[in-house]
Tab-separated table of C-alpha atoms in Angstrom:
chain	number	residue	atom	x	y	z
A	1	MET	CA	-40.904	6.351	6.737
A	2	SER	CA	-37.190	6.167	7.485
A	3	THR	CA	-34.498	6.379	4.885
A	4	GLN	CA	-33.691	2.619	5.467
A	5	GLU	CA	-37.414	1.684	5.270
A	6	GLU	CA	-37.685	3.546	1.972
A	7	ALA	CA	-34.506	1.695	0.631
A	8	LEU	CA	-36.012	-1.646	1.502
A	9	LYS	CA	-39.188	-0.813	-0.304
A	10	ALA	CA	-37.218	0.488	-3.409
A	11	VAL	CA	-35.050	-2.711	-3.466
A	12	HIS	CA	-38.081	-5.108	-3.088
A	13	ALA	CA	-39.799	-3.293	-5.910
A	14	ALA	CA	-36.672	-3.489	-8.235
A	15	LEU	CA	-36.310	-7.314	-7.377
A	16	GLU	CA	-40.026	-7.757	-8.206
A	17	ARG	CA	-39.638	-6.096	-11.634
A	18	GLU	CA	-36.688	-8.270	-12.727
A	19	ARG	CA	-38.109	-11.422	-14.503
A	20	ARG	CA	-35.148	-13.586	-13.582
A	21	ILE	CA	-35.753	-13.141	-9.935
A	22	ASN	CA	-38.824	-14.961	-8.525
A	23	LEU	CA	-39.447	-13.784	-4.939
A	24	HIS	CA	-42.615	-15.851	-4.701
A	25	GLN	CA	-40.742	-19.185	-5.280
A	26	HIS	CA	-37.393	-18.043	-3.710
A	27	PRO	CA	-37.949	-15.188	-1.073
A	28	ILE	CA	-34.989	-12.995	-0.371
A	29	GLU	CA	-34.621	-11.651	3.182
A	30	MET	CA	-33.370	-8.062	3.487
A	31	GLN	CA	-32.367	-6.230	6.606
A	32	PHE	CA	-29.865	-3.428	7.489
A	33	GLU	CA	-26.777	-3.936	9.623
A	34	ASN	CA	-25.661	-0.301	10.237
A	35	ASP	CA	-25.511	1.224	6.701
A	36	ASP	CA	-25.067	-2.192	4.975
A	37	LEU	CA	-27.946	-4.089	3.328
A	38	VAL	CA	-27.895	-7.826	3.996
A	39	LEU	CA	-29.391	-10.089	1.422
A	40	ALA	CA	-30.079	-13.700	2.519
A	41	GLY	CA	-31.907	-16.670	1.199
A	42	GLU	CA	-31.703	-19.163	-1.574
A	43	VAL	CA	-32.284	-18.095	-5.176
A	44	GLY	CA	-32.999	-19.968	-8.336
A	45	ASN	CA	-29.692	-19.628	-10.272
A	46	ILE	CA	-26.584	-17.612	-10.374
A	47	ALA	CA	-28.170	-14.985	-12.619
A	48	ALA	CA	-30.811	-14.194	-9.950
A	49	LYS	CA	-28.032	-13.984	-7.297
A	50	LYS	CA	-25.860	-11.539	-9.206
A	51	LEU	CA	-28.855	-9.487	-10.491
A	52	ALA	CA	-30.324	-9.154	-6.913
A	53	LEU	CA	-26.981	-7.967	-5.529
A	54	GLU	CA	-26.521	-5.442	-8.338
A	55	LEU	CA	-30.040	-4.074	-8.033
A	56	ALA	CA	-29.827	-3.657	-4.359
A	57	ALA	CA	-26.462	-1.962	-4.461
A	58	ALA	CA	-27.951	0.508	-6.913
A	59	ALA	CA	-30.767	1.554	-4.514
A	60	PRO	CA	-30.668	5.033	-2.844
A	61	GLY	CA	-29.700	4.807	0.749
A	62	VAL	CA	-27.821	1.549	0.557
A	63	GLY	CA	-24.199	2.066	1.816
A	64	GLY	CA	-22.959	-1.478	1.085
A	65	ILE	CA	-24.094	-5.006	0.433
A	66	VAL	CA	-23.546	-8.095	2.625
A	67	ASP	CA	-24.011	-11.186	0.442
A	68	ARG	CA	-25.589	-14.136	2.118
A	69	LEU	CA	-27.500	-15.410	-0.949
A	70	ARG	CA	-27.101	-18.961	-2.029
A	71	VAL	CA	-28.082	-20.702	-5.287
A	72	VAL	CA	-30.304	-23.727	-5.357
A	73	PRO	CA	-27.870	-26.552	-6.193
A	74	ALA	CA	-28.582	-28.809	-9.225
A	75	GLU	CA	-28.057	-31.703	-6.891
A	76	ARG	CA	-27.803	-31.756	-3.160
A	77	MET	CA	-24.432	-32.862	-1.807
A	78	GLY	CA	-22.520	-33.006	1.354
A	79	ASP	CA	-19.520	-30.771	1.789
A	80	GLY	CA	-17.182	-33.521	1.505
A	81	ALA	CA	-18.507	-34.649	-1.720
A	82	ILE	CA	-18.420	-31.101	-3.106
A	83	LEU	CA	-14.825	-30.760	-1.946
A	84	ASP	CA	-13.815	-33.937	-3.784
A	85	HIS	CA	-15.527	-32.800	-7.038
A	86	VAL	CA	-13.836	-29.353	-6.954
A	87	ARG	CA	-10.476	-30.871	-6.075
A	88	ASP	CA	-10.700	-33.351	-9.024
A	89	ALA	CA	-11.813	-30.607	-11.429
A	90	LEU	CA	-8.862	-28.304	-10.544
A	91	LEU	CA	-6.404	-31.298	-10.670
A	92	GLN	CA	-7.635	-32.320	-14.158
A	93	GLU	CA	-7.642	-28.908	-15.738
A	94	PRO	CA	-4.402	-28.324	-17.827
A	95	GLU	CA	-4.492	-24.624	-17.377
A	96	LEU	CA	-4.000	-25.181	-13.692
A	97	SER	CA	-1.214	-27.802	-14.029
A	98	ILE	CA	1.407	-25.438	-12.520
A	99	CYS	CA	-0.752	-24.899	-9.397
A	100	ASP	CA	-0.282	-26.483	-6.007
A	101	ILE	CA	-3.688	-27.820	-4.946
A	102	ARG	CA	-4.467	-27.901	-1.255
A	103	VAL	CA	-7.682	-28.758	0.705
A	104	TRP	CA	-8.923	-27.575	4.022
A	105	GLU	CA	-11.026	-30.094	5.733
A	106	LYS	CA	-11.940	-30.974	9.387
A	107	GLY	CA	-9.532	-28.358	10.665
A	108	HIS	CA	-6.336	-29.171	8.842
A	109	GLU	CA	-4.823	-28.531	5.419
A	110	GLU	CA	-3.643	-31.395	3.131
A	111	THR	CA	-1.510	-30.805	0.079
A	112	ILE	CA	-2.912	-32.861	-2.915
A	113	ARG	CA	-0.414	-31.747	-5.530
A	114	GLU	CA	2.906	-29.920	-5.084
A	115	THR	CA	4.507	-28.720	-8.226
A	116	THR	CA	8.190	-28.137	-8.878
A	117	VAL	CA	7.547	-25.020	-11.020
A	118	GLU	CA	9.166	-21.954	-9.657
A	119	LEU	CA	6.518	-19.377	-8.488
A	120	ALA	CA	3.777	-21.969	-9.043
A	121	CYS	CA	0.396	-20.846	-8.000
A	122	VAL	CA	-1.379	-22.175	-4.901
A	123	ILE	CA	-4.992	-22.935	-4.618
A	124	GLN	CA	-6.534	-24.016	-1.252
A	125	ILE	CA	-10.144	-25.340	-1.433
A	126	SER	CA	-12.605	-25.321	1.439
A	127	VAL	CA	-16.375	-25.963	1.559
A	128	ALA	CA	-18.898	-25.125	4.206
A	129	ASP	CA	-22.609	-25.516	3.801
A	130	GLY	CA	-22.193	-25.859	0.036
A	131	VAL	CA	-20.219	-22.718	-0.242
A	132	VAL	CA	-16.785	-23.278	-2.010
A	133	THR	CA	-14.000	-20.910	-0.970
A	134	LEU	CA	-10.924	-20.675	-3.090
A	135	ASP	CA	-7.928	-19.021	-1.318
A	136	GLY	CA	-4.253	-18.605	-2.316
A	137	GLN	CA	-2.605	-17.021	-5.292
A	138	VAL	CA	-2.480	-17.441	-9.059
A	139	ASP	CA	-0.444	-15.658	-11.844
A	140	SER	CA	-3.279	-14.493	-14.102
A	141	TRP	CA	-6.968	-13.493	-14.178
A	142	GLY	CA	-7.514	-16.329	-16.578
A	143	ARG	CA	-6.444	-19.010	-13.941
A	144	LYS	CA	-8.466	-17.271	-11.245
A	145	ARG	CA	-11.594	-17.216	-13.466
A	146	MET	CA	-11.073	-20.879	-14.593
A	147	ALA	CA	-10.774	-22.159	-11.015
A	148	GLY	CA	-13.929	-20.212	-9.928
A	149	ALA	CA	-16.015	-21.459	-12.893
A	150	LEU	CA	-14.955	-25.045	-12.329
A	151	ALA	CA	-16.087	-24.794	-8.832
A	152	TRP	CA	-19.503	-23.479	-9.986
A	153	TRP	CA	-19.801	-26.424	-12.233
A	154	VAL	CA	-19.933	-28.955	-9.498
A	155	PRO	CA	-23.673	-29.669	-9.117
A	156	GLY	CA	-23.905	-29.320	-5.311
A	157	THR	CA	-22.233	-25.932	-5.166
A	158	ARG	CA	-24.463	-23.123	-3.642
A	159	ASP	CA	-21.868	-20.303	-3.911
A	160	VAL	CA	-18.298	-19.598	-4.787
A	161	VAL	CA	-16.139	-17.160	-2.838
A	162	ASN	CA	-13.109	-16.675	-5.166
A	163	ALA	CA	-10.533	-15.023	-2.961
A	164	LEU	CA	-7.598	-15.924	-5.089
A	165	GLU	CA	-5.012	-13.225	-5.337
A	166	ILE	CA	-3.281	-12.271	-8.698
A	167	LEU	CA	0.578	-12.219	-8.108
A	168	PRO	CA	2.273	-10.405	-9.448
A	169	PRO	CA	-0.570	-7.904	-9.775
A	170	GLU	CA	-2.182	-7.772	-13.272
A	171	GLU	CA	-4.613	-5.263	-14.676
A	172	ASP	CA	-8.017	-6.697	-15.470
A	173	SER	CA	-9.907	-5.787	-18.633
A	174	ASP	CA	-12.912	-6.688	-20.709
A	175	ASP	CA	-10.796	-8.609	-22.969
A	176	GLU	CA	-9.749	-10.820	-20.070
A	177	VAL	CA	-13.426	-11.539	-19.358
A	178	THR	CA	-14.248	-12.358	-22.960
A	179	ASN	CA	-11.232	-14.760	-23.189
A	180	ALA	CA	-12.315	-16.443	-20.008
A	181	ILE	CA	-15.799	-17.022	-21.225
A	182	GLN	CA	-14.681	-18.316	-24.606
A	183	PHE	CA	-12.369	-20.741	-22.917
A	184	LEU	CA	-15.055	-21.902	-20.680
A	185	LEU	CA	-17.557	-22.448	-23.506
A	186	GLU	CA	-14.939	-24.506	-25.325
A	187	LYS	CA	-14.744	-26.730	-22.317
A	188	ASP	CA	-18.554	-27.146	-21.960
A	189	PRO	CA	-19.633	-30.395	-23.618
A	190	PHE	CA	-23.293	-29.181	-23.877
A	191	VAL	CA	-22.392	-25.942	-25.834
A	192	ASN	CA	-21.112	-25.546	-29.509
A	193	GLU	CA	-18.794	-22.604	-28.805
A	194	SER	CA	-18.078	-22.257	-32.531
A	195	GLN	CA	-21.504	-20.744	-33.129
A	196	ILE	CA	-21.258	-18.254	-30.295
A	197	ARG	CA	-19.803	-14.806	-30.401
A	198	VAL	CA	-18.763	-13.238	-27.008
A	199	THR	CA	-18.302	-9.415	-26.461
A	200	THR	CA	-17.677	-7.514	-23.189
A	201	ARG	CA	-18.049	-3.911	-22.413
A	202	ASN	CA	-17.582	-2.581	-18.907
A	203	TYR	CA	-18.083	-6.219	-17.669
A	204	VAL	CA	-21.416	-6.581	-19.392
A	205	VAL	CA	-21.309	-9.607	-21.658
A	206	THR	CA	-23.247	-10.082	-24.745
A	207	LEU	CA	-23.786	-13.534	-26.434
A	208	GLU	CA	-24.714	-13.679	-30.070
A	209	GLY	CA	-25.133	-16.441	-32.714
A	210	GLU	CA	-27.241	-19.577	-33.112
A	211	VAL	CA	-27.583	-22.722	-30.919
A	212	ALA	CA	-29.310	-25.940	-31.609
A	213	LYS	CA	-31.605	-26.019	-28.565
A	214	GLU	CA	-33.079	-23.756	-25.814
A	215	LYS	CA	-31.076	-25.717	-23.148
A	216	GLU	CA	-27.901	-24.904	-24.973
A	217	LYS	CA	-28.751	-21.272	-24.858
A	218	GLU	CA	-29.370	-21.374	-21.240
A	219	MET	CA	-26.169	-23.351	-20.530
A	220	ALA	CA	-24.077	-20.741	-22.451
A	221	GLU	CA	-25.563	-17.919	-20.452
A	222	ALA	CA	-24.918	-19.729	-17.123
A	223	ASP	CA	-21.361	-20.162	-18.156
A	224	ALA	CA	-20.965	-16.525	-18.760
A	225	TRP	CA	-22.434	-15.672	-15.320
A	226	PHE	CA	-20.082	-18.123	-13.688
A	227	VAL	CA	-17.152	-16.057	-14.699
A	228	PHE	CA	-15.694	-13.855	-11.955
A	229	GLY	CA	-16.412	-10.220	-12.450
A	230	VAL	CA	-19.276	-10.409	-14.853
A	231	ASP	CA	-22.066	-7.901	-13.880
A	232	LYS	CA	-24.577	-8.609	-16.517
A	233	VAL	CA	-25.223	-11.072	-19.402
A	234	VAL	CA	-27.255	-10.124	-22.423
A	235	ASN	CA	-28.283	-13.245	-24.211
A	236	ARG	CA	-29.082	-12.727	-27.859
A	237	LEU	CA	-28.535	-16.320	-28.886
A	238	GLN	CA	-31.075	-17.556	-31.312
A	239	VAL	CA	-32.365	-21.139	-31.267
A	240	GLN	CA	-32.279	-22.756	-34.674
A	241	ALA	CA	-35.651	-23.598	-36.185
């Protein structure tokens, strides 16, 4: 058996063991392109996507990962509808009010909002096959993460490529991740953030506290996964009896 065949076998076994990845309902295609392992297919949720990528990258013999995984959307939408929803969400977010908002559609760019703030951030939105891409620049990790999470919140979104650059460069940290998740939980109308404690260590997020319903527990975890840079979420939230 070749090294790559052994790697494929090891990755498949690791994916089978992870309870949040259902290969029977959502098969994942795997093949090597040179030394890089390509993962493709549609997975059940963002947790399954990120965990699959992490497990594959950790397997011996895998030089790099090419991510072609997509998430089953909560609602099937055309690219135009997704673009409109993402655009509106970014326009309505006060934290992004200093940002120019531009959309790329049908081969041309349109400026939706142009600010007068010096050194204002610029966010360009494009959508292809349900995948939202955010290009441009922002001035903080918080704004980068907020823009990405809002794009994930659109029901038709299958993936988010957050290519926003931080200018001027700013060091990232666990505290930045924690702050972004707390802010997102505050915005989520389905979550009571006052009952949830968030801690981050080496980009692994832990949620603790009490929630009223199982659905709220699931929504809080999803919000944490939506945040750029999160590698793992440990959900210790308890559902009130």
